[in-house]
Coordinates of C-alpha atoms in Angstrom, one line a residue:
X1 CA 13.2 -39.9 7.0
X2 CA 13.9 -37.3 9.3
X3 CA 13.0 -38.2 13.0
X4 CA 9.3 -36.7 13.8
X5 CA 9.5 -35.0 17.1
X6 CA 6.3 -34.2 19.2
X7 CA 8.1 -31.4 21.3
X8 CA 5.9 -28.3 20.8
X9 CA 7.1 -24.7 21.7
X10 CA 10.7 -25.4 21.2
X11 CA 13.1 -22.6 21.2
X12 CA 13.7 -20.8 18.1
X13 CA 16.2 -22.7 16.0
X14 CA 17.1 -20.4 13.1
X15 CA 20.8 -20.8 13.7
X16 CA 20.5 -24.5 14.1
X17 CA 18.7 -25.1 11.1
X18 CA 21.5 -25.6 8.8
X19 CA 23.0 -28.2 11.2
X20 CA 19.6 -30.1 11.6
X21 CA 19.1 -30.0 7.8
X22 CA 22.7 -31.7 7.5
X23 CA 21.6 -34.3 10.0
X24 CA 18.3 -34.9 8.1
X25 CA 20.4 -35.1 4.8
X26 CA 23.1 -37.8 6.0
X27 CA 20.0 -39.6 7.6
X28 CA 18.2 -39.7 4.2
X29 CA 21.5 -41.1 2.7
X30 CA 21.1 -44.1 5.1
X31 CA 24.1 -42.6 7.2
X32 CA 22.7 -43.1 10.7
X33 CA 26.1 -42.8 12.5
X34 CA 26.8 -39.5 10.8
X35 CA 23.2 -38.2 11.6
X36 CA 23.9 -39.2 15.2
X37 CA 27.1 -37.2 15.1
X38 CA 25.3 -34.1 13.6
X39 CA 22.4 -34.2 15.9
X40 CA 25.0 -34.7 19.0
X41 CA 26.7 -31.4 17.7
X42 CA 23.6 -29.6 17.6
X43 CA 22.8 -30.7 21.1
X44 CA 26.0 -30.0 22.5
X45 CA 25.9 -26.3 21.1
X46 CA 22.4 -25.7 22.1
X47 CA 21.4 -28.3 24.9
X48 CA 18.0 -26.8 25.5
X49 CA 16.9 -27.5 21.6
X50 CA 14.6 -30.1 22.7
X51 CA 13.6 -30.7 19.2
X52 CA 17.2 -31.6 18.4
X53 CA 17.4 -33.7 21.8
X54 CA 14.4 -35.7 20.8
X55 CA 15.3 -36.3 17.3
X56 CA 18.9 -37.6 18.8
X57 CA 17.2 -39.8 21.2
X58 CA 15.1 -41.4 18.3
X59 CA 18.1 -41.8 16.3
X60 CA 20.0 -43.4 19.1
X61 CA 17.1 -46.0 19.5
X62 CA 17.7 -46.7 15.9
X63 CA 21.2 -47.5 16.4
X64 CA 20.5 -49.7 19.4
X65 CA 22.2 -47.2 21.8
X66 CA 19.5 -47.6 24.4
X67 CA 21.1 -46.2 27.6
X68 CA 22.1 -42.9 25.5
X69 CA 18.7 -42.9 24.1
X70 CA 17.1 -43.0 27.8
X71 CA 19.3 -40.2 29.0
X72 CA 18.1 -38.0 26.1
X73 CA 14.6 -38.9 26.4
X74 CA 14.6 -37.9 30.2
X75 CA 16.3 -34.7 29.5
X76 CA 13.3 -33.9 27.1
X77 CA 10.8 -35.5 29.6
X78 CA 12.2 -33.5 32.5
X79 CA 12.2 -30.0 30.8
X80 CA 8.6 -30.6 29.5
X81 CA 7.4 -31.6 33.0
X82 CA 9.0 -28.5 34.4
X83 CA 7.1 -26.4 31.8
X84 CA 4.0 -28.1 32.6
X85 CA 3.8 -29.7 29.2
X86 CA 2.4 -32.7 30.9
X87 CA 0.9 -34.8 27.8
X88 CA 4.3 -34.6 26.0
X89 CA 6.3 -35.2 29.2
X90 CA 4.2 -38.4 29.7
X91 CA 4.9 -39.4 26.0
X92 CA 8.6 -39.0 26.7
X93 CA 8.6 -40.7 30.1
X94 CA 6.6 -43.6 28.5
X95 CA 9.3 -43.9 25.9
X96 CA 11.8 -44.3 28.5
X97 CA 9.7 -47.0 30.1
X98 CA 9.6 -48.8 27.0
X99 CA 13.2 -48.9 26.5
X100 CA 14.1 -49.3 30.1
X101 CA 11.1 -50.4 32.4
X102 CA 12.7 -50.0 35.7
X103 CA 13.8 -46.5 35.5
X104 CA 12.4 -45.4 38.9
X105 CA 12.4 -41.7 38.0
X106 CA 10.2 -42.1 34.9
X107 CA 7.9 -44.4 36.8
X108 CA 7.5 -41.6 39.7
X109 CA 7.0 -38.8 37.4
X110 CA 4.5 -41.0 35.5
X111 CA 2.7 -41.7 38.5
X112 CA 2.6 -38.1 39.3
X113 CA 1.4 -37.0 35.9
X114 CA -1.4 -39.8 35.8
X115 CA -2.8 -38.5 39.2
X116 CA -2.8 -34.8 37.8
X117 CA -4.8 -36.2 34.9
X118 CA -7.3 -37.8 37.2
X119 CA -6.1 -41.1 35.9
X120 CA -6.0 -43.2 39.3
X121 CA -6.1 -46.6 37.5
X122 CA -3.0 -45.9 35.4
X123 CA -1.2 -44.3 38.6
X124 CA -1.9 -47.5 40.4
X125 CA -0.6 -49.6 37.4
X126 CA 2.7 -47.4 37.5
X127 CA 2.9 -47.7 41.2
X128 CA 2.6 -51.7 41.0
X129 CA 5.6 -51.4 38.4
X130 CA 7.7 -48.9 40.8
X131 CA 7.0 -51.3 43.7
X132 CA 8.5 -54.3 41.8
X133 CA 11.3 -52.3 40.6
X134 CA 12.3 -51.4 44.2
X135 CA 11.5 -54.9 45.4
X136 CA 14.0 -56.4 42.9
X137 CA 16.4 -53.6 43.5
X138 CA 16.4 -54.7 47.3
X139 CA 14.7 -51.2 48.4
X140 CA 12.2 -53.1 50.4
X141 CA 11.1 -49.8 52.3
X142 CA 10.6 -48.0 48.9
X143 CA 8.3 -51.2 47.8
X144 CA 6.1 -50.9 50.8
X145 CA 5.8 -47.0 50.2
X146 CA 4.6 -47.8 46.8
X147 CA 2.2 -50.5 48.0
X148 CA 1.0 -48.2 50.5
X149 CA 0.3 -45.5 48.0
X150 CA -1.7 -47.9 45.7
X151 CA -3.9 -48.6 48.6
X152 CA -4.4 -45.1 49.8
X153 CA -5.3 -44.3 46.0
X154 CA -8.2 -47.0 46.1
X155 CA -9.5 -47.1 49.7
X156 CA -12.4 -49.5 48.6
X157 CA -10.0 -51.8 47.2
X158 CA -9.9 -54.5 49.8
X159 CA -7.1 -56.5 47.9
X160 CA -5.0 -53.4 47.9
X161 CA -5.7 -52.6 51.4
X162 CA -4.7 -56.2 52.4
X163 CA -1.5 -55.9 50.6
X164 CA -0.4 -52.8 52.1
X165 CA -1.2 -54.0 55.5
X166 CA 0.9 -57.2 54.8
X167 CA 3.7 -55.0 53.5
X168 CA 3.5 -52.7 56.6
X169 CA 3.6 -55.9 58.8
X170 CA 6.3 -57.5 56.9
X171 CA 8.4 -54.3 57.1
X172 CA 7.9 -54.3 60.8
X173 CA 5.4 -51.4 61.0
X174 CA 2.7 -53.0 63.0
X175 CA 1.0 -49.8 63.9
X176 CA 0.1 -48.9 60.0
X177 CA -0.7 -52.6 59.4
X178 CA -3.1 -52.6 62.3
X179 CA -4.6 -49.3 61.5
X180 CA -5.1 -50.5 57.8
X181 CA -6.7 -53.7 58.9
X182 CA -8.9 -51.8 61.4
X183 CA -10.1 -49.4 58.5
X184 CA -10.7 -52.2 56.0
X185 CA -12.8 -54.2 58.6
X186 CA -14.8 -50.8 59.2
X187 CA -15.7 -50.6 55.8
X188 CA -16.9 -54.4 55.2

């Protein structure tokens, strides 16, 4: 099977059709390595052929080349995000996060897309994952920032507010911690 790609409005590819067809043909013959080589050539010749880039990423996943696949999906996702094609960008970022859950760039973009769509619950989930990624990576200041954003997205969530106050206090920002606790106390 030829890889299916959800990238809409890709640039015209009439000059790349023979190369893509060759890639599809060798893939149907079960020659995954050759198909990757053909799609790699198409992408090198036409780096903004997002359909080919997405197809290459799919092939790389099948071949177990996760790091290379993540790079290609990120290229597509960032291009789609820049064009405002947020649902498709979200899908590409989700693929990145399935392959490499600690990809901070994809986590941040997923948060932004979720907020743009009005999906605050999803944004908070993504922020929790981001906070954990940052904490594991030793970026405690960044983790605190993510925990604070979670609380700011859900001002009525007492647990999130307490977690943000605690994170602020642990980071030495007693002014923010105090302000958050006072704000919580006034709401109760």
